[in-house]
PDB file of C-alpha atoms in Angstrom:
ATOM      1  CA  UNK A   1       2.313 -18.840  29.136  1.00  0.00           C
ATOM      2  CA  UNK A   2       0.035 -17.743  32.145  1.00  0.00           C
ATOM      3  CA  UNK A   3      -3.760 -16.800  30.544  1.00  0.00           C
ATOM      4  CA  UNK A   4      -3.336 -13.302  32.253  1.00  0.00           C
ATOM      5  CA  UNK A   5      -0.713 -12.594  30.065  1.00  0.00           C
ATOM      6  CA  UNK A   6      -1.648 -14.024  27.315  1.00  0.00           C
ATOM      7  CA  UNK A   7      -4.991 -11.685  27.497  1.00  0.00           C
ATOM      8  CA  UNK A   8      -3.105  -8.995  27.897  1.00  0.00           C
ATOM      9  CA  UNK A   9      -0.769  -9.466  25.141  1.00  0.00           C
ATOM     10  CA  UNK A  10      -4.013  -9.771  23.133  1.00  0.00           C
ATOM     11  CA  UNK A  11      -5.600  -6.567  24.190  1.00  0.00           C
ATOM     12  CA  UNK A  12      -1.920  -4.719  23.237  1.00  0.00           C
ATOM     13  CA  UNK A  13      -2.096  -6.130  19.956  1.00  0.00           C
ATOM     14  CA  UNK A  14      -5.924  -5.086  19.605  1.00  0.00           C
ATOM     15  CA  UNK A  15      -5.344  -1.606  20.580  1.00  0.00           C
ATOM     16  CA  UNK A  16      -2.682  -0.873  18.004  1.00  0.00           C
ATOM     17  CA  UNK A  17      -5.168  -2.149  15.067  1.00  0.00           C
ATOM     18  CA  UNK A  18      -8.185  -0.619  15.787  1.00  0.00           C
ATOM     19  CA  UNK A  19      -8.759   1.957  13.503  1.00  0.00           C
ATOM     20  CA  UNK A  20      -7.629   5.751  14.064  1.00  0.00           C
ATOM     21  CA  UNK A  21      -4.508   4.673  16.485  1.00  0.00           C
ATOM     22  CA  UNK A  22      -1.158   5.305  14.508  1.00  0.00           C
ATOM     23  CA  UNK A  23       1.360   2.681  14.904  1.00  0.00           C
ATOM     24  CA  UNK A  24       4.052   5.678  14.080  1.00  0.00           C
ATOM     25  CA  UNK A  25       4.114   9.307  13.521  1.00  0.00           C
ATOM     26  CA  UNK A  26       4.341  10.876  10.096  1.00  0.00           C
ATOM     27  CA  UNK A  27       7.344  13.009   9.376  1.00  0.00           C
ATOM     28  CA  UNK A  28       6.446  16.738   9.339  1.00  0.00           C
ATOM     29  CA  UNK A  29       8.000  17.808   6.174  1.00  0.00           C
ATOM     30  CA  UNK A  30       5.953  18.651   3.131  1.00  0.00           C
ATOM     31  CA  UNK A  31       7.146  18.237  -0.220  1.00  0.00           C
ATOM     32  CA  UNK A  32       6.479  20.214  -3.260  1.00  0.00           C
ATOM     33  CA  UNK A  33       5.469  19.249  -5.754  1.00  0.00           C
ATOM     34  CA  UNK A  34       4.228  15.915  -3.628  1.00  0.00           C
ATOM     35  CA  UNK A  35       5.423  14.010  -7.157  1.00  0.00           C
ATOM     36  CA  UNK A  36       7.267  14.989 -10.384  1.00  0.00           C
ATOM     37  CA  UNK A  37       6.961  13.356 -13.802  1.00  0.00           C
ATOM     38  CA  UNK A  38       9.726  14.296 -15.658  1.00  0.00           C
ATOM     39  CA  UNK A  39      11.195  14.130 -19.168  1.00  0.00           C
ATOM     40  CA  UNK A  40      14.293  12.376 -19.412  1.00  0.00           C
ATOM     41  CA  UNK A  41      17.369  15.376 -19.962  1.00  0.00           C
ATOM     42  CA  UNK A  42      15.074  17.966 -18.396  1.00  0.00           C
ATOM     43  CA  UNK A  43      15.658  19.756 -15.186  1.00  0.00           C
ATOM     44  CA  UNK A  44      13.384  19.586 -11.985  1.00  0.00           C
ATOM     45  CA  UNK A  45      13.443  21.029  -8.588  1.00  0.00           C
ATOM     46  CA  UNK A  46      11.534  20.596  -5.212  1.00  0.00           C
ATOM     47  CA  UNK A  47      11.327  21.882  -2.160  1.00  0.00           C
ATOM     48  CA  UNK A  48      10.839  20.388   1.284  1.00  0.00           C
ATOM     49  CA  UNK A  49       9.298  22.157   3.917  1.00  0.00           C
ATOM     50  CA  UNK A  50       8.771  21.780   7.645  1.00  0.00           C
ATOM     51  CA  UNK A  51       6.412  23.979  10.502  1.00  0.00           C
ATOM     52  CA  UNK A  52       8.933  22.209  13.172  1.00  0.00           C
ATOM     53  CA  UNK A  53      12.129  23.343  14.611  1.00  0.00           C
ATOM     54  CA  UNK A  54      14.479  20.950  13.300  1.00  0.00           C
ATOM     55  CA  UNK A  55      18.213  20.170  14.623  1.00  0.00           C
ATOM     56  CA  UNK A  56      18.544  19.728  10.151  1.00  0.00           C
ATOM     57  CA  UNK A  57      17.337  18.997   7.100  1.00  0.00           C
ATOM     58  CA  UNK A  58      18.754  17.863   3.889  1.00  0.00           C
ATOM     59  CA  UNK A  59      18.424  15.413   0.703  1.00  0.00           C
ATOM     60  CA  UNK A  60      19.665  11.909   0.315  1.00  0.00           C
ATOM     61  CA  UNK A  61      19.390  11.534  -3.443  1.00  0.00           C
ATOM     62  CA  UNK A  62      22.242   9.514  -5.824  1.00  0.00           C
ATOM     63  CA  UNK A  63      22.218  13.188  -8.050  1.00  0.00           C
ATOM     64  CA  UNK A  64      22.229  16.091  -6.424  1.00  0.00           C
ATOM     65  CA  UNK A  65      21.995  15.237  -2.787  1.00  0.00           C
ATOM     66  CA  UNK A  66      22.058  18.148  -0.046  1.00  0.00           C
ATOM     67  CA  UNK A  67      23.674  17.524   3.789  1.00  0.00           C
ATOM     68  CA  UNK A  68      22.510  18.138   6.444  1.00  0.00           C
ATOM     69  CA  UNK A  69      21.539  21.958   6.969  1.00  0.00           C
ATOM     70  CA  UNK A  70      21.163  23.356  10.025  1.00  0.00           C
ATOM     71  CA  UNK A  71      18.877  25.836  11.441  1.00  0.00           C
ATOM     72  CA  UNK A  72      16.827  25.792   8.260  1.00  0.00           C
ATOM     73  CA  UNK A  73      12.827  24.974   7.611  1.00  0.00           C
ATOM     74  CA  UNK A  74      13.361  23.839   3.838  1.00  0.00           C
ATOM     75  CA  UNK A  75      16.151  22.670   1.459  1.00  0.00           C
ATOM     76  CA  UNK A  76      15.504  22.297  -2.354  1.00  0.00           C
ATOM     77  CA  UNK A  77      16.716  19.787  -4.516  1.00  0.00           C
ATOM     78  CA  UNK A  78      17.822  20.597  -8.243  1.00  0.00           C
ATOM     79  CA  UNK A  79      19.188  18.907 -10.899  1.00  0.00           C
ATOM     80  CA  UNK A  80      19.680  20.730 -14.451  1.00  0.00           C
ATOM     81  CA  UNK A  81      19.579  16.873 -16.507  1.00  0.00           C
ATOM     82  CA  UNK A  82      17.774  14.352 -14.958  1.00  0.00           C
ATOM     83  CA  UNK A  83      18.923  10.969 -16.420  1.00  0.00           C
ATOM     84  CA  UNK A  84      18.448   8.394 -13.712  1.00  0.00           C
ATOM     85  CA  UNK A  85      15.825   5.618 -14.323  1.00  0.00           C
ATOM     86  CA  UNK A  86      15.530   4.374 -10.547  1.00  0.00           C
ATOM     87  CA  UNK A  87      16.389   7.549  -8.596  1.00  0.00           C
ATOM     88  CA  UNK A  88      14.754   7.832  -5.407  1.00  0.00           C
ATOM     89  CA  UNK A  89      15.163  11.187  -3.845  1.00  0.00           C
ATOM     90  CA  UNK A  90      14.620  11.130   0.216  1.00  0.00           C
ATOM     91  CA  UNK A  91      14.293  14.568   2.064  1.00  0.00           C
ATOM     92  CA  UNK A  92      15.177  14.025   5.611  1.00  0.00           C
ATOM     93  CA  UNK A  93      15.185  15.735   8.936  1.00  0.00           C
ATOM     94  CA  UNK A  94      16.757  15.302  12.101  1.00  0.00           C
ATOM     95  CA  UNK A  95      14.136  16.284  15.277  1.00  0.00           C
ATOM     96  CA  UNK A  96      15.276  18.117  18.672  1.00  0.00           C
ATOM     97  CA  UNK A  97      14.374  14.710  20.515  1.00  0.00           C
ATOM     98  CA  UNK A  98      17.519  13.006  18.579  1.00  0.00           C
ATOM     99  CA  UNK A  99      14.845  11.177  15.877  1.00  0.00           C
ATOM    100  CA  UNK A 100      15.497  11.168  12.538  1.00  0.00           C
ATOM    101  CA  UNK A 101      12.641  10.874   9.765  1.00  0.00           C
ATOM    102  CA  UNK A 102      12.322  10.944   5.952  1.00  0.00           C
ATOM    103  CA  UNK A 103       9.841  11.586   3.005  1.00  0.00           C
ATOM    104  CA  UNK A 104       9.910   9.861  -0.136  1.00  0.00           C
ATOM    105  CA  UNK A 105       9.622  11.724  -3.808  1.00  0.00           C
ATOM    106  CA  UNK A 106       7.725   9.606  -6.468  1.00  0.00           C
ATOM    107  CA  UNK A 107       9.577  10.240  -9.075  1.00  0.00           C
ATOM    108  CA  UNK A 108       8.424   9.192 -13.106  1.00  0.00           C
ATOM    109  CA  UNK A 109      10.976   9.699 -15.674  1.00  0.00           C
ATOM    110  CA  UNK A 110       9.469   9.208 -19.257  1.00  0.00           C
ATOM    111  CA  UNK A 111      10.577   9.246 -23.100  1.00  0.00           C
ATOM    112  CA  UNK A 112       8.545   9.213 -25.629  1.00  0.00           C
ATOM    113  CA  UNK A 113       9.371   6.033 -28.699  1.00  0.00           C
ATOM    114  CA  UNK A 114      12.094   6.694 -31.184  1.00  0.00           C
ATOM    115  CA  UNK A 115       9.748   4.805 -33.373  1.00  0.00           C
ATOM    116  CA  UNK A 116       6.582   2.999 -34.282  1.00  0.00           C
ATOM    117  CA  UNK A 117       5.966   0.186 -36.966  1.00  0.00           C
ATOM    118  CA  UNK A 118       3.608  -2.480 -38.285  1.00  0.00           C
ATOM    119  CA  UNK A 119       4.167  -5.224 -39.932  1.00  0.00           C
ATOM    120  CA  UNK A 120       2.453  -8.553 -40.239  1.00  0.00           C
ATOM    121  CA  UNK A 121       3.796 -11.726 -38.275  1.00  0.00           C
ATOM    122  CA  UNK A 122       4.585 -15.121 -40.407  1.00  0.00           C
ATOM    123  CA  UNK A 123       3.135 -13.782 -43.801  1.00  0.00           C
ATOM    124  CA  UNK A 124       3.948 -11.246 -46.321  1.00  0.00           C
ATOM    125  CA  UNK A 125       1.677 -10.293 -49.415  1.00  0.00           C
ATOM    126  CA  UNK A 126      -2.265 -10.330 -49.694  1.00  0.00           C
ATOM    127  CA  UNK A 127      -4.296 -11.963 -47.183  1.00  0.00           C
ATOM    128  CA  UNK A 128      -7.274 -14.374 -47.627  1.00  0.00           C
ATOM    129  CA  UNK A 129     -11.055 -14.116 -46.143  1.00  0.00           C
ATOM    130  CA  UNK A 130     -12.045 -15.608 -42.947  1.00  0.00           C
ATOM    131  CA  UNK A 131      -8.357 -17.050 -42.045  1.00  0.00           C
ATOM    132  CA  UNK A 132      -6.344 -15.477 -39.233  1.00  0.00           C
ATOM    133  CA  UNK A 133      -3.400 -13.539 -39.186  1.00  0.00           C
ATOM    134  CA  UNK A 134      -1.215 -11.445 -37.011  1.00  0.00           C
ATOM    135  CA  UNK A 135      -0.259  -7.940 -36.485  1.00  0.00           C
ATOM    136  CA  UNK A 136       2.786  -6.549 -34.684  1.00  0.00           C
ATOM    137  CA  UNK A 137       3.593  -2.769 -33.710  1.00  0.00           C
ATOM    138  CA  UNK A 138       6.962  -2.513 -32.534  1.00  0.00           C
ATOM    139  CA  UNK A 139       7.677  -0.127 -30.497  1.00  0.00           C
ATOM    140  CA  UNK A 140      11.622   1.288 -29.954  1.00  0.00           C
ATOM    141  CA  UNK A 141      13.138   3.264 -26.558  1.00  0.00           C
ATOM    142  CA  UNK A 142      10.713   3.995 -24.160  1.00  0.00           C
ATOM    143  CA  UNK A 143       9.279   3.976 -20.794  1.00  0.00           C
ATOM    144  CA  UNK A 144       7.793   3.866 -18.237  1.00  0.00           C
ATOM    145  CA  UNK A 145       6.092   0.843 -19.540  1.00  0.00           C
ATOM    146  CA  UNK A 146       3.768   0.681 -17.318  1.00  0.00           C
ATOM    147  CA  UNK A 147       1.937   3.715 -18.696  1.00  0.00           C
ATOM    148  CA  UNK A 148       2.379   2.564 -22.705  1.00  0.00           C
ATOM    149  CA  UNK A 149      -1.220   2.069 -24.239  1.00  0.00           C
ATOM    150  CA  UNK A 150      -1.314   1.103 -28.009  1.00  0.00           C
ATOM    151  CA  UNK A 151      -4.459   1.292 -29.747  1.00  0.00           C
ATOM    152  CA  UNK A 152      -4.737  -0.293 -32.871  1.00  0.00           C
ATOM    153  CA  UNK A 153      -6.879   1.341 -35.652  1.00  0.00           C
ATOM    154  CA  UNK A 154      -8.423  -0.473 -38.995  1.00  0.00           C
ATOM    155  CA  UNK A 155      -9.260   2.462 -41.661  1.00  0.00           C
ATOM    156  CA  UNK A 156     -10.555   5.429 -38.875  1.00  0.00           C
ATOM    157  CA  UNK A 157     -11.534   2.283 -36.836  1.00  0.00           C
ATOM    158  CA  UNK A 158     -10.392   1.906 -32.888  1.00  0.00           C
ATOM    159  CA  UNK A 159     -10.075  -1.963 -32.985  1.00  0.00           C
ATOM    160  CA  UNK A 160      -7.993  -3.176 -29.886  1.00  0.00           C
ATOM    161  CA  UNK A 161      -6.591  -0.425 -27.167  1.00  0.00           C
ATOM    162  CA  UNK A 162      -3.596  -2.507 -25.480  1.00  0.00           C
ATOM    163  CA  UNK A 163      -1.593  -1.224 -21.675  1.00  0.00           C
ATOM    164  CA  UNK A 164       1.155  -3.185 -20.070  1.00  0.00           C
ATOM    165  CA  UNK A 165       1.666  -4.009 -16.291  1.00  0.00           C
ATOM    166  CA  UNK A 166       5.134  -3.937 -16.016  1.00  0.00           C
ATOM    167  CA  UNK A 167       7.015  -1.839 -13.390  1.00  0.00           C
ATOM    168  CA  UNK A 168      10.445  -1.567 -15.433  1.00  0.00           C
ATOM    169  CA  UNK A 169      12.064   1.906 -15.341  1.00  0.00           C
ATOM    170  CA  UNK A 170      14.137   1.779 -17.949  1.00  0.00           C
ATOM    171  CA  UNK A 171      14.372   2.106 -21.519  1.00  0.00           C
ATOM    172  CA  UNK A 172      12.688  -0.999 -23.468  1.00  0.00           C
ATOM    173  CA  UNK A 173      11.958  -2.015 -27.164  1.00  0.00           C
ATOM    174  CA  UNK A 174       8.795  -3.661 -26.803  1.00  0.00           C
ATOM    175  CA  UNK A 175       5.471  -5.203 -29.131  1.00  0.00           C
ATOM    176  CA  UNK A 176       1.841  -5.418 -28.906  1.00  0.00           C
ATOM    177  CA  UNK A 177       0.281  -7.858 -31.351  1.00  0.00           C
ATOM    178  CA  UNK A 178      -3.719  -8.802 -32.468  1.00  0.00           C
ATOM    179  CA  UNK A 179      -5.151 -11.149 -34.341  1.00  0.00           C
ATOM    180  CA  UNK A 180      -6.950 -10.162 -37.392  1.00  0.00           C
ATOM    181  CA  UNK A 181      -9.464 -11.966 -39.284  1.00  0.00           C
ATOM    182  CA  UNK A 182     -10.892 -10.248 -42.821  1.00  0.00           C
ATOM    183  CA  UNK A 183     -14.601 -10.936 -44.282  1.00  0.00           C
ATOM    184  CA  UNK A 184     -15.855 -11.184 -48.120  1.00  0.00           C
ATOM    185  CA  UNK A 185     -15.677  -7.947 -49.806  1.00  0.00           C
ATOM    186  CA  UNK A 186     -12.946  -5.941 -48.082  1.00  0.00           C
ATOM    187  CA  UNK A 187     -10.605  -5.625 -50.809  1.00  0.00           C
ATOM    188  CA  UNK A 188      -8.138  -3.419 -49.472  1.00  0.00           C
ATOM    189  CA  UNK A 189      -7.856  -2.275 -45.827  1.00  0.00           C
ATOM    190  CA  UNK A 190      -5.401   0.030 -44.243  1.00  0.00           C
ATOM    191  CA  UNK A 191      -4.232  -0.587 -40.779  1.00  0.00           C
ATOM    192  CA  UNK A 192      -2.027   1.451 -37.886  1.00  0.00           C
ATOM    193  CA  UNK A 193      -1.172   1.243 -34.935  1.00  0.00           C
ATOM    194  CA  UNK A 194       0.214   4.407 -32.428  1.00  0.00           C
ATOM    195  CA  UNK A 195       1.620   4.557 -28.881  1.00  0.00           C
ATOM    196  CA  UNK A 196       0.997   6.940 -26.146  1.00  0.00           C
ATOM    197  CA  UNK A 197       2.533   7.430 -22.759  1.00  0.00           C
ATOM    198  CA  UNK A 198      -0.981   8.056 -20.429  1.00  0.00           C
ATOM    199  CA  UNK A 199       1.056  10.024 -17.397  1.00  0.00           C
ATOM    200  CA  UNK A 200      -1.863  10.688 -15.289  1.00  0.00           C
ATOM    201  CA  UNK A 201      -4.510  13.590 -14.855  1.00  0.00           C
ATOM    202  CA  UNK A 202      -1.890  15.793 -13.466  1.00  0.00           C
ATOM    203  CA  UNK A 203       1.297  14.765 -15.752  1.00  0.00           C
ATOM    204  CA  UNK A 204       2.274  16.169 -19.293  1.00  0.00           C
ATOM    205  CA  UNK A 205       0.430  14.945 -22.349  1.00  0.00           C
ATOM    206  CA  UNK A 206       3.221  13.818 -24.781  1.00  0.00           C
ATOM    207  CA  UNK A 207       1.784  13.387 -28.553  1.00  0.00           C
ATOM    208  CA  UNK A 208       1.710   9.648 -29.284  1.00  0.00           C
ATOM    209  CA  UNK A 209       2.844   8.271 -32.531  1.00  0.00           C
ATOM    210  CA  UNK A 210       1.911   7.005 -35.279  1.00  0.00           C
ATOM    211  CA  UNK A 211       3.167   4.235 -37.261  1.00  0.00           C
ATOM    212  CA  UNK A 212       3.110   4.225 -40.773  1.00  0.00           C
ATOM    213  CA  UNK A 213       0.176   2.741 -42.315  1.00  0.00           C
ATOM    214  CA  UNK A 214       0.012  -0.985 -43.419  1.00  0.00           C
ATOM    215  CA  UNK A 215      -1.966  -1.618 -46.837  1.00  0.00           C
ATOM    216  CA  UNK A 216      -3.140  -5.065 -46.820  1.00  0.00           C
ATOM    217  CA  UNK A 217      -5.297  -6.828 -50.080  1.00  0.00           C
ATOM    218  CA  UNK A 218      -8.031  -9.420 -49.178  1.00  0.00           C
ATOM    219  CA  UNK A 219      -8.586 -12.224 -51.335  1.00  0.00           C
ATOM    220  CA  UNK A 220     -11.731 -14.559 -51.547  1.00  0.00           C
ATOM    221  CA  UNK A 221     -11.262 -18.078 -51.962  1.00  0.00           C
ATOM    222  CA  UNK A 222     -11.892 -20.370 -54.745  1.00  0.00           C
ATOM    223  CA  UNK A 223     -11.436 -23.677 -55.659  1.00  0.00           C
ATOM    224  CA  UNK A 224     -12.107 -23.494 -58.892  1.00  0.00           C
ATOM    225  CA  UNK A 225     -10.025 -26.849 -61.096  1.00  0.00           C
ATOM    226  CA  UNK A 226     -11.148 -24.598 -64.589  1.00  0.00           C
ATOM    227  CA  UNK A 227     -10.640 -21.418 -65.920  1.00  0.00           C
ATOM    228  CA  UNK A 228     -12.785 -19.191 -64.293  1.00  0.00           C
ATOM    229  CA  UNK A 229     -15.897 -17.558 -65.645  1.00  0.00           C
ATOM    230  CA  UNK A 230     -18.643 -15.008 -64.820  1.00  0.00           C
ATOM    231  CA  UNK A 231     -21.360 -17.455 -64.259  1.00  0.00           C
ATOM    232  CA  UNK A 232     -18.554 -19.693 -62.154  1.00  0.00           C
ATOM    233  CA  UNK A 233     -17.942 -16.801 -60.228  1.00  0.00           C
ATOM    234  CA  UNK A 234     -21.399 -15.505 -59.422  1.00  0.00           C
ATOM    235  CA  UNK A 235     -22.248 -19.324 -58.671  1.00  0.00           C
ATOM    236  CA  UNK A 236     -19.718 -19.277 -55.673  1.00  0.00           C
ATOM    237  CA  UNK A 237     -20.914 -15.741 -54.354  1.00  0.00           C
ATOM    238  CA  UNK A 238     -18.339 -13.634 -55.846  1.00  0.00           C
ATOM    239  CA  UNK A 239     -18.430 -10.218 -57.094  1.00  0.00           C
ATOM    240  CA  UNK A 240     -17.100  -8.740 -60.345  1.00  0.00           C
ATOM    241  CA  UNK A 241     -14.381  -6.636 -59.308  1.00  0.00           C
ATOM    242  CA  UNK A 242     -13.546  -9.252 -55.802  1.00  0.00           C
ATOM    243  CA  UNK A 243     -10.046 -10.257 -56.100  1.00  0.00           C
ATOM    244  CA  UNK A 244      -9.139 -13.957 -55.348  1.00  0.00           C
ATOM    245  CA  UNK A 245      -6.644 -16.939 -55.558  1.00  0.00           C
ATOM    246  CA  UNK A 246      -6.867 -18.810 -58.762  1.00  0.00           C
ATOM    247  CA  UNK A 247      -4.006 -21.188 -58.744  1.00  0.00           C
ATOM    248  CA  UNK A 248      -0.895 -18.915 -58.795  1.00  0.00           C
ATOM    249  CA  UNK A 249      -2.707 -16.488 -60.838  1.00  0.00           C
ATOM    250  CA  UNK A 250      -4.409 -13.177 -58.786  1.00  0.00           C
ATOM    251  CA  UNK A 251      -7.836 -12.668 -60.546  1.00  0.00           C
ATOM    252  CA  UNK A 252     -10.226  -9.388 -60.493  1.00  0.00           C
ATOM    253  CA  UNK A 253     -13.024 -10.137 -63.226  1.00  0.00           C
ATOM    254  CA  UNK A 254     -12.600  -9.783 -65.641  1.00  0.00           C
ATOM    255  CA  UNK A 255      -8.666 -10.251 -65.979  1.00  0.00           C
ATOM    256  CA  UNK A 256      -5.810 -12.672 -64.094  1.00  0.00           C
ATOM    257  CA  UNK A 257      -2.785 -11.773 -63.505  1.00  0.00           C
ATOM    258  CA  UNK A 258       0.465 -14.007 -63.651  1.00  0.00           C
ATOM    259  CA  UNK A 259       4.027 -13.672 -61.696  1.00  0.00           C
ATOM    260  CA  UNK A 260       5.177 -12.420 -64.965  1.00  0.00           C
ATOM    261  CA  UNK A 261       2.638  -9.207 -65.282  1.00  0.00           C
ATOM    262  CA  UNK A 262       0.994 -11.022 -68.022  1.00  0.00           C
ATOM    263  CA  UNK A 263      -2.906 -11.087 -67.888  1.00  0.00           C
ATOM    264  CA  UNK A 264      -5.303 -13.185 -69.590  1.00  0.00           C
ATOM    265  CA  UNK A 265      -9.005 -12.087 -70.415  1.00  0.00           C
ATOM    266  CA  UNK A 266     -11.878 -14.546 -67.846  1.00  0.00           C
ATOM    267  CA  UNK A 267     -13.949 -16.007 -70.451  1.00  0.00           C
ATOM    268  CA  UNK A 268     -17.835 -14.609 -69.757  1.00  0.00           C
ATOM    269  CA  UNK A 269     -20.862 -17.341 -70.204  1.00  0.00           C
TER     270      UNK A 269
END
């Protein structure tokens, strides 16, 4: 290619990307609102505007789409149940010089869960000190995922706030899970976990909820070959009333407790 042309091509291509030039016009409609977040069943309704003097306007939507109007300035689109995940609602307009240009409507459709549990993952009963477990919340029917945050709470505790970045539309079951790890003396410690759809400054504020709270019993270890006593205890930093493992007996001082409800008095020194 001759350099002469090749410069010139280059100073084309320049031009268009320095800042301020527009490589197209914006269409002159105006939408409002600019964005809706709706509830899924509920109604919704916007208008688009123009300042121009269109040959038309009109709404290219898969529920309740308009055609093209003519001699108008705006055309409002309504639906009385709005139940599509992926709708994408277009306004268009046709221009005197023959153009034709449209305007997107972000549209969010939420619902809030149908439910939220906890439940531990791999192990059922009471838990031991300074080994790890894991916690699930299971969360059923909702979306938009992307704007799920779980936040996990141990007593009044905030212990782990979760989000998700996924772009899915539709309704999902989905899970958050954490690892927990207990220390000497807890006994018993409540946990709960509770989602919340975060829809923006300018979107409704559903309540989250709550799941139902998981009671969980920590146990201390021993490895104790004899029956246990006061002195035994105390000698292996134990308190009185701490509950541990002693074979397949659960003891608090100054009792264990068998399978069979039966207890058996821990001998004192």
């Amino acid at each position: 290619m001759d350099t002469k042309i090749q410069l010139s091509w280059m100073a084309i291509c320049l031009f268009l990307t320095l800042p301020g030039v527009p490589t197209h016009a914006s269409c002159p409609v105006e939408l409002n609102p600019p964005r809706v977040v709706v509830r899924y069943g509920d109604s919704v309704s916007v208008n688009c505007t123009t300042s121009t003097d269109p040959e038309g306007m009109g709404w290219e939507v898969t529920f309740g789409g308009i055609g093209l109007q003519e001699n108008v300035s705006f055309v409002t689109w309504t639906v009385g149940s709005l139940m599509d995940w992926t709708i994408e609602p277009k306004c268009y307009i046709n221009l005197q010089n023959g153009s034709q240009c449209t305007e997107i409507l972000p549209v969010i459709l939420y619902k809030t869960p149908d439910s939220v549990s906890i439940s531990p993952l791999g192990h059922s009963g009471p838990m031991m000190e300074g080994k790890e477990y894991q916690l699930q919340c299971d969360i059923q029917n909702i979306t938009p995922l992307q704007n799920l945050v779980v936040r996990w709470y141990k007593g009044n505790e905030t212990i782990e706030t979760q989000t998700f970045n996924d772009s899915t539309k539709e309704l999902v079951n989905t899970s958050s899970t954490i690892t927990i790890t207990h220390k000497r003396y807890e006994g018993e410690v409540e946990y709960r976990c509770e989602a919340e759809l975060d829809l923006g400054p300018e979107g409704p504020k559903p309540s989250a909820l709550t799941s139902k709270p998981l009671n969980v019993t920590v146990y201390s270890h021993t490895n104790k070959s004899t029956t246990p006593t006061a002195k035994s205890l105390t000698t292996a930093d134990a308190r009185w009333d701490e509950p541990f493992n002693y074979g397949d007996k659960v003891c608090r001082m100054p009792r264990c407790h068998v399978g069979t409800g039966k207890s058996y008095q821990v001998a004192r020194e």
